[in-house]
CSV table of C-alpha atoms in Angstrom, one decimal:
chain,number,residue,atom,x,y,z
A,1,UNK,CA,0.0,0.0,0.0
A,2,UNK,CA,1.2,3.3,-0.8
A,3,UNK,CA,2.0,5.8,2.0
A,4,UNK,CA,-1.3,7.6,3.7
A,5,UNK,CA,-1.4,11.1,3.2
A,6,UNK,CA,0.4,13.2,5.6
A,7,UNK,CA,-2.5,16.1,6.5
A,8,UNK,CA,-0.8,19.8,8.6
A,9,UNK,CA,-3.8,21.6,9.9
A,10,UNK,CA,-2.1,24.9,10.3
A,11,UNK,CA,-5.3,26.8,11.7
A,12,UNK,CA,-6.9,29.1,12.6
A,13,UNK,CA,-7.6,29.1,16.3
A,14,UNK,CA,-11.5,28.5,16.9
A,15,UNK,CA,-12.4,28.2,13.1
A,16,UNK,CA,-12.8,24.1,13.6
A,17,UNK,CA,-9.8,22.4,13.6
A,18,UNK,CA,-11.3,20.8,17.0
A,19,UNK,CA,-13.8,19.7,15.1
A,20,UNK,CA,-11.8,18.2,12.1
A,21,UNK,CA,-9.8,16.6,14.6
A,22,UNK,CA,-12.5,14.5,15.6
A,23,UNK,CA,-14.2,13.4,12.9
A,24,UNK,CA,-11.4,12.9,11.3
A,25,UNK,CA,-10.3,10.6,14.3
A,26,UNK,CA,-13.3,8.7,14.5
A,27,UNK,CA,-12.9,7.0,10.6
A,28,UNK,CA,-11.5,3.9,10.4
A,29,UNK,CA,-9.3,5.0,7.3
A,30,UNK,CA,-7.7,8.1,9.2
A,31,UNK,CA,-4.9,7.2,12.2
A,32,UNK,CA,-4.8,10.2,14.2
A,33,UNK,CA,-2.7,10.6,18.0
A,34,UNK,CA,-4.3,10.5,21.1
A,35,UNK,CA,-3.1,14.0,21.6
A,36,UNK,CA,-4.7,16.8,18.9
A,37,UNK,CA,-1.6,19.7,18.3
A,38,UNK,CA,1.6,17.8,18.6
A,39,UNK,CA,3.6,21.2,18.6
A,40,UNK,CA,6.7,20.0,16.7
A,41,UNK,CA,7.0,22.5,13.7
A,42,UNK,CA,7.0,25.3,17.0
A,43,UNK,CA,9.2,24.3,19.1
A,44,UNK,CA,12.5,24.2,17.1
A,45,UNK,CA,13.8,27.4,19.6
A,46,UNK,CA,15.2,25.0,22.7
A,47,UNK,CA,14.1,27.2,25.2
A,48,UNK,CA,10.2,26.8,23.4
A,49,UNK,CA,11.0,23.2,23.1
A,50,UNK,CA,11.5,22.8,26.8
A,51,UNK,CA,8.4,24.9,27.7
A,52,UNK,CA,6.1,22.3,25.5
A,53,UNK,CA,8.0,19.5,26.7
A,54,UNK,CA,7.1,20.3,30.1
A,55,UNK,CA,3.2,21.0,29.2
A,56,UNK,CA,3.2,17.3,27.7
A,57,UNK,CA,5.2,15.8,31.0
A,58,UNK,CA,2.1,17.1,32.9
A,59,UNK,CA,0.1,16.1,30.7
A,60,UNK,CA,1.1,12.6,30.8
A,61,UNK,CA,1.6,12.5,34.9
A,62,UNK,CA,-2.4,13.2,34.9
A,63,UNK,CA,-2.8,10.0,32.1
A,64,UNK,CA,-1.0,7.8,34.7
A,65,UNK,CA,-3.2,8.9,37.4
A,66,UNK,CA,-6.6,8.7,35.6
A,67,UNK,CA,-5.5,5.4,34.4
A,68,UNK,CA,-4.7,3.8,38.0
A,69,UNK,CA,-8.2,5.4,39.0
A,70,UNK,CA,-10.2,3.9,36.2
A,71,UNK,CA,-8.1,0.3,37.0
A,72,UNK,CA,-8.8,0.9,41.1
A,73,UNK,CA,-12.9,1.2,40.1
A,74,UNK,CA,-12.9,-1.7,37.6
A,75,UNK,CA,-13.8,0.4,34.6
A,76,UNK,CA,-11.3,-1.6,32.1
A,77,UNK,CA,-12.5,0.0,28.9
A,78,UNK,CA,-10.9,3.2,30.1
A,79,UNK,CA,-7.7,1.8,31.9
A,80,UNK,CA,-7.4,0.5,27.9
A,81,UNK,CA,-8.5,4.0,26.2
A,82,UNK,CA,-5.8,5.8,28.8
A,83,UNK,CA,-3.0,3.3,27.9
A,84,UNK,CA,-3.3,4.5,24.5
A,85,UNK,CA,-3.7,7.9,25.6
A,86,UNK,CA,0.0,7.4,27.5
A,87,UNK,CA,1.5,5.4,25.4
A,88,UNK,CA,0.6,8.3,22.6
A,89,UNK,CA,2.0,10.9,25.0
A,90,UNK,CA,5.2,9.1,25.6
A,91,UNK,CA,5.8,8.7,21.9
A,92,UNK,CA,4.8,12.6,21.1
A,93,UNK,CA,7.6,13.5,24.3
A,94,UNK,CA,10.1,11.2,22.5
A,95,UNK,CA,9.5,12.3,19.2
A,96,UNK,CA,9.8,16.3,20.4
A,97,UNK,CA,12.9,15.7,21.7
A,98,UNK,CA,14.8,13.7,19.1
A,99,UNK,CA,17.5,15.2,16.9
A,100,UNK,CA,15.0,16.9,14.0
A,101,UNK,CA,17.5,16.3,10.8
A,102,UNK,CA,15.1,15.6,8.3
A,103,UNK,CA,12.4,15.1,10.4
A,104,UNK,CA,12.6,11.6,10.6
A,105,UNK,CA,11.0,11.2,14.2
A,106,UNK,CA,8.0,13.4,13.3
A,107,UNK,CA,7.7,11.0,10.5
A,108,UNK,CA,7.7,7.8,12.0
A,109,UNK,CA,5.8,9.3,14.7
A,110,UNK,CA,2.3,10.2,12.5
A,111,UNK,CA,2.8,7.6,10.1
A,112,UNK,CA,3.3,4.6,12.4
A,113,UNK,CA,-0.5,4.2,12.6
A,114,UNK,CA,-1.3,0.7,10.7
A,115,UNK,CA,-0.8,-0.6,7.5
A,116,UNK,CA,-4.5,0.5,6.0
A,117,UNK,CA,-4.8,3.7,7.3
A,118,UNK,CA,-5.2,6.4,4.3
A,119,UNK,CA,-4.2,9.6,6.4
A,120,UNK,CA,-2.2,10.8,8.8
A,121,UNK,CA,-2.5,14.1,10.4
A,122,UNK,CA,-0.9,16.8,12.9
A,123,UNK,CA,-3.5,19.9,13.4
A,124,UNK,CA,-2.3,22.3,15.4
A,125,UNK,CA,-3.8,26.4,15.2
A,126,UNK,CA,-0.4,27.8,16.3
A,127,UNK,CA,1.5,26.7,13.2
A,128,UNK,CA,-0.6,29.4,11.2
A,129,UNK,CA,2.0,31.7,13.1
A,130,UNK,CA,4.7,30.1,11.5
A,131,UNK,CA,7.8,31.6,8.5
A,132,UNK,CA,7.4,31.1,5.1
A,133,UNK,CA,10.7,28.9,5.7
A,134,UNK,CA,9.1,26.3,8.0
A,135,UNK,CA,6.3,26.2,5.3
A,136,UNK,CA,8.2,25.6,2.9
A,137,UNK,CA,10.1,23.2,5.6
A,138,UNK,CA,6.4,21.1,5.9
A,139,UNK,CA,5.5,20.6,2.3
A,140,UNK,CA,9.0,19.4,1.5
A,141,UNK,CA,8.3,16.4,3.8
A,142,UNK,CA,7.1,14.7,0.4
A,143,UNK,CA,4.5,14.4,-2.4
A,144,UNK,CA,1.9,13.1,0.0
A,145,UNK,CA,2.3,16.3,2.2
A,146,UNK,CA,-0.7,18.6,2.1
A,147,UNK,CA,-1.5,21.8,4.4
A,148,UNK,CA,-4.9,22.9,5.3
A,149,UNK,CA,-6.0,26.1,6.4
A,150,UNK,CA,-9.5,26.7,7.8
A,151,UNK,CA,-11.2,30.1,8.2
A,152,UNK,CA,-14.0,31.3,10.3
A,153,UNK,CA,-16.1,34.2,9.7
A,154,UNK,CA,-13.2,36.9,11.0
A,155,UNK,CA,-15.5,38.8,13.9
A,156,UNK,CA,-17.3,35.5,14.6
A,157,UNK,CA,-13.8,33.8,15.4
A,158,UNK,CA,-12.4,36.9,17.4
A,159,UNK,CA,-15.2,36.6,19.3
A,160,UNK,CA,-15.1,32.9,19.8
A,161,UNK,CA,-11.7,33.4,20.9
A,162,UNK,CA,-12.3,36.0,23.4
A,163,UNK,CA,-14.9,34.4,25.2
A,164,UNK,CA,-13.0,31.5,25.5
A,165,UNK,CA,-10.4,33.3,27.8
A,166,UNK,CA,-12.9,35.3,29.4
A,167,UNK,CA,-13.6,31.8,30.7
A,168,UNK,CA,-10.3,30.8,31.8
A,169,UNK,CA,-9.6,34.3,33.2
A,170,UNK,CA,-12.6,35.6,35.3
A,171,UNK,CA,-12.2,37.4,38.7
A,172,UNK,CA,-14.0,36.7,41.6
A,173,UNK,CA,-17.5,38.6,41.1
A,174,UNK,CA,-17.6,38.6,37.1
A,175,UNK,CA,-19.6,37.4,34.5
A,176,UNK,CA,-18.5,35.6,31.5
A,177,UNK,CA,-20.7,38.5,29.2
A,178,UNK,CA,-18.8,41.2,31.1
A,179,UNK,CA,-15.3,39.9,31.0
A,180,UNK,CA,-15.8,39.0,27.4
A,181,UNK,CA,-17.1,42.4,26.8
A,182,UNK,CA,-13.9,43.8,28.8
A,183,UNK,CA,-11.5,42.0,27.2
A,184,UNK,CA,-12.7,43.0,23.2
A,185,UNK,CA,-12.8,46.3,24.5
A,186,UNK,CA,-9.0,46.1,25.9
A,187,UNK,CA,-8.0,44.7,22.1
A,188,UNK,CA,-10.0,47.1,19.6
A,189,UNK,CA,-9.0,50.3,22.2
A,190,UNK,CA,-5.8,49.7,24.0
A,191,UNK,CA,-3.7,46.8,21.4
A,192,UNK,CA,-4.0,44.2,24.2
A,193,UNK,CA,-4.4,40.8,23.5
A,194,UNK,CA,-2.5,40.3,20.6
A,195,UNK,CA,-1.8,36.4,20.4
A,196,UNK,CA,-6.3,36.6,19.8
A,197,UNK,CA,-5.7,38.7,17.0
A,198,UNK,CA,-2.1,37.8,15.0
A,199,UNK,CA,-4.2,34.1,15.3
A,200,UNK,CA,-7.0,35.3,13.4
A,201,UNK,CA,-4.9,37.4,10.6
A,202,UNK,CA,-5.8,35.3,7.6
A,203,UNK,CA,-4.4,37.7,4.7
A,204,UNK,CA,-0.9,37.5,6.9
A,205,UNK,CA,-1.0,33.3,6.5
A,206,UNK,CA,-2.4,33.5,3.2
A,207,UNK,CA,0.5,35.7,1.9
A,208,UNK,CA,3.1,33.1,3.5
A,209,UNK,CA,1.3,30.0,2.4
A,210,UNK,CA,1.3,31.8,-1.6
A,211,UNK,CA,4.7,32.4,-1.6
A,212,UNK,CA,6.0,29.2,0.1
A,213,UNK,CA,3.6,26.5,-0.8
A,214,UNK,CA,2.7,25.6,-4.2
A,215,UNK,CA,-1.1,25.9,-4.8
A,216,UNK,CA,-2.1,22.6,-5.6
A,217,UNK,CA,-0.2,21.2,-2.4
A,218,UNK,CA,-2.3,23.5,0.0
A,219,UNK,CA,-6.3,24.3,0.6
A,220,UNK,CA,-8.4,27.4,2.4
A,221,UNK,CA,-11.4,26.2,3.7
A,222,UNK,CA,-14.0,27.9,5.3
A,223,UNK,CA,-15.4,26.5,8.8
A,224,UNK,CA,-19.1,27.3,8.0
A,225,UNK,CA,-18.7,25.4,5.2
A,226,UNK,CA,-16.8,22.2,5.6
A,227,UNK,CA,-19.6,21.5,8.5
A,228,UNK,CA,-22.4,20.6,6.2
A,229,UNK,CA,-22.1,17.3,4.0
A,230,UNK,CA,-21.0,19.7,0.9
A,231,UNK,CA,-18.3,21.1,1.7
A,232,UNK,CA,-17.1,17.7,4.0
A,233,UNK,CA,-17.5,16.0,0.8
A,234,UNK,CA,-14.8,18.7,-0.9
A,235,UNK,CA,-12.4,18.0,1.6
A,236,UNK,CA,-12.9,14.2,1.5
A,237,UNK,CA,-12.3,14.5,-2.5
A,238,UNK,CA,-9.1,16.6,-2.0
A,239,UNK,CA,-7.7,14.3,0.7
A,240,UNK,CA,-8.4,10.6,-1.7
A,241,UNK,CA,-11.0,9.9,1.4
A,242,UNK,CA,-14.3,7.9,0.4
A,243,UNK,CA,-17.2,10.0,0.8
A,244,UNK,CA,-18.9,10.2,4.6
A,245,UNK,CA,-22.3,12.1,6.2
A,246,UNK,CA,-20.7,14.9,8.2
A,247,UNK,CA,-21.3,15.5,11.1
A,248,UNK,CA,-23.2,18.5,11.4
A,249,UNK,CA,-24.6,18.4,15.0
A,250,UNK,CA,-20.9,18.1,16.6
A,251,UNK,CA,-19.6,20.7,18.6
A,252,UNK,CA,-16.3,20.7,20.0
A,253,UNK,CA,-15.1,23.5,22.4
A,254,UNK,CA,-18.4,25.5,21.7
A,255,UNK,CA,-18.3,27.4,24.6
A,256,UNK,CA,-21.5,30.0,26.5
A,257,UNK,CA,-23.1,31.9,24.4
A,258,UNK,CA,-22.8,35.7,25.2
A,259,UNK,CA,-24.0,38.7,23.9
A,260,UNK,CA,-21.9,41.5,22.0
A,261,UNK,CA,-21.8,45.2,22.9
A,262,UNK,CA,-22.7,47.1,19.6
A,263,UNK,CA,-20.4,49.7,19.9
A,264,UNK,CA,-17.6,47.1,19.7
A,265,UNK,CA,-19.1,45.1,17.0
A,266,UNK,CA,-18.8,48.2,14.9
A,267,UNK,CA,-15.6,49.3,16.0
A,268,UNK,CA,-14.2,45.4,15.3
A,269,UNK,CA,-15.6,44.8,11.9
A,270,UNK,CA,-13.5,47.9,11.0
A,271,UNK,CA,-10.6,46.7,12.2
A,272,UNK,CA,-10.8,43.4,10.3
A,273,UNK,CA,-11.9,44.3,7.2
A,274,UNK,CA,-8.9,43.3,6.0
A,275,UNK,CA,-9.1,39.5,6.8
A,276,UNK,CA,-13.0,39.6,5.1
A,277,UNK,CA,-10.9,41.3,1.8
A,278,UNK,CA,-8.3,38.7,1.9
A,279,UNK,CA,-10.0,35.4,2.1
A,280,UNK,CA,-12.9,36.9,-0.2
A,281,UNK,CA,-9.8,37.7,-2.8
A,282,UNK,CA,-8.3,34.5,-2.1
A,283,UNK,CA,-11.6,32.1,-2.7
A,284,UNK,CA,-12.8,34.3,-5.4
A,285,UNK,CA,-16.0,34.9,-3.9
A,286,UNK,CA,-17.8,36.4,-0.8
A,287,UNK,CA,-18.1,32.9,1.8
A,288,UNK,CA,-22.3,32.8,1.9
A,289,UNK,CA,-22.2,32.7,5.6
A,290,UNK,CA,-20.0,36.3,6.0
A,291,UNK,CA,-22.4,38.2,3.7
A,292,UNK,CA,-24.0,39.7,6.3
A,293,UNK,CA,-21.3,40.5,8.4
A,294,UNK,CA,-19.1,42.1,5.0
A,295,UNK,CA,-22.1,43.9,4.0
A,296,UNK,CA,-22.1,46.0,7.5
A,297,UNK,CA,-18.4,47.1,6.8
């Protein structure tokens, strides 16, 4: 059998690649790790390296624990699920800390998944941050090599984002709606913030991905439509996948809903205006779902 296809998510943050991840995982012709963003293409700076390392060590301390608490209480399916989970983990920490000339660790790493799998993948948001060089670095890996890059409607994302560590940052005596409200505020009037927003400046990726990926070996797709059986069957097509239902009812990392100040809504659909005009100029149309949104600008 010929070797799978090797599949790079490269982003965005919160425009799906949870989701992908998933469904992707749950065929029986896709081998994906136990752990979603391996973080190997980021962490070439030691000091970085050592910071991610450390993350995964935790990481895998908790594994052993939740797997001698689900052996303690007799729940066996789960002991099994977290030795895979660990032994996944343990691989991942081995793999990030192997010598990387010619990136033969990563390699056997994603592609030591069984003789009939079909694809392989690593999807991790932050390596939309990364140079044209390590790009270039990703697709050079071999023929079967492909990146993906999905997009979310840009103000929908942003805010997506921001609620998300509204939630993992709230002081004692606030609300979700008003520290996500504070927080947008802080970004569109004071600069604050800015990993939410370079992770959400598509015309920056698309630029790097044009001039360091050839076009046929790369793909922009948008969220709101790879989540309906359309645009799931596109992506199927370009990846040599057989055809599957999507599915449409999943959601991964939704989060609360919470309500928008107007004010700010205006004020941010100015400021990213430029990430509707990019992704519009790159597709070659206007995505259906962002009309609304691109009309208000």
């Amino acid at each position: 059998m010929s070797r799978p296809t090797v599949l790079i998510g490269i982003g965005a943050t919160k425009a799906g690649t949870s989701w992908l991840y998933r469904t992707l995982a749950d065929r029986a012709d896709c081998a994906l790790p136990a752990v979603k963003e391996l973080h190997y293409w980021d962490t070439f700076s030691p000091p970085v390296r050592q910071r991610q390392l450390a993350v995964f060590q935790a990481q895998l301390a908790r594994f052993e624990v939740m797997r001698e608490e689900a052996e303690t209480a007799g729940r066996r399916w789960q002991a099994r699920n977290m030795d895979r989970r660990i032994a996944d983990m343990a691989g991942l920490i081995a793999m990030l800390d192997a010598p990387r000339k010619g990136h033969l660790a990563y390699l056997a790493y994603i592609r030591d998944r069984g003789t009939r799998t079909r694809l392989v993948a690593d999807i991790c948001p932050a390596y939309g941050l990364l140079s044209k060089a390590k790009l270039k670095d990703m697709v050079a890996l071999g023929r079967e090599t492909r990146l993906l890059y999905l997009v979310r409607d840009p103000l929908a994302r942003l805010w997506s984002a921001v609620r998300m560590q509204a939630e993992r940052q709230l002081f004692e005596g606030q609300s979700v709606p008003q520290k996500s409200n504070a927080t947008l505020w802080r970004i569109l009037h004071k600069g604050k913030e800015t990993h939410i927003t370079a992770r959400g400046d598509y015309a920056a990726t698309l630029a790097r991905l044009a001039e360091a990926v050839p076009r046929d070996r790369y793909r922009v797709m948008v969220m709101e439509e790879l989540m309906g059986d359309a645009g799931y069957d596109a992506l199927c097509d370009w990846l040599d996948l057989p055809r599957a239902p999507a599915p449409v009812e999943r959601k991964v990392h939704a989060g609360v809903e919470v309500e928008m100040r107007e004010d700010l809504r205006d004020r941010a659909l100015k400021e990213l205006a430029p990430q509707y005009d990019a992704v519009a100029a790159h597709l070659g149309r206007v995505p259906a779902a962002w009309a609304a949104n691109m009309k208000a600008l």
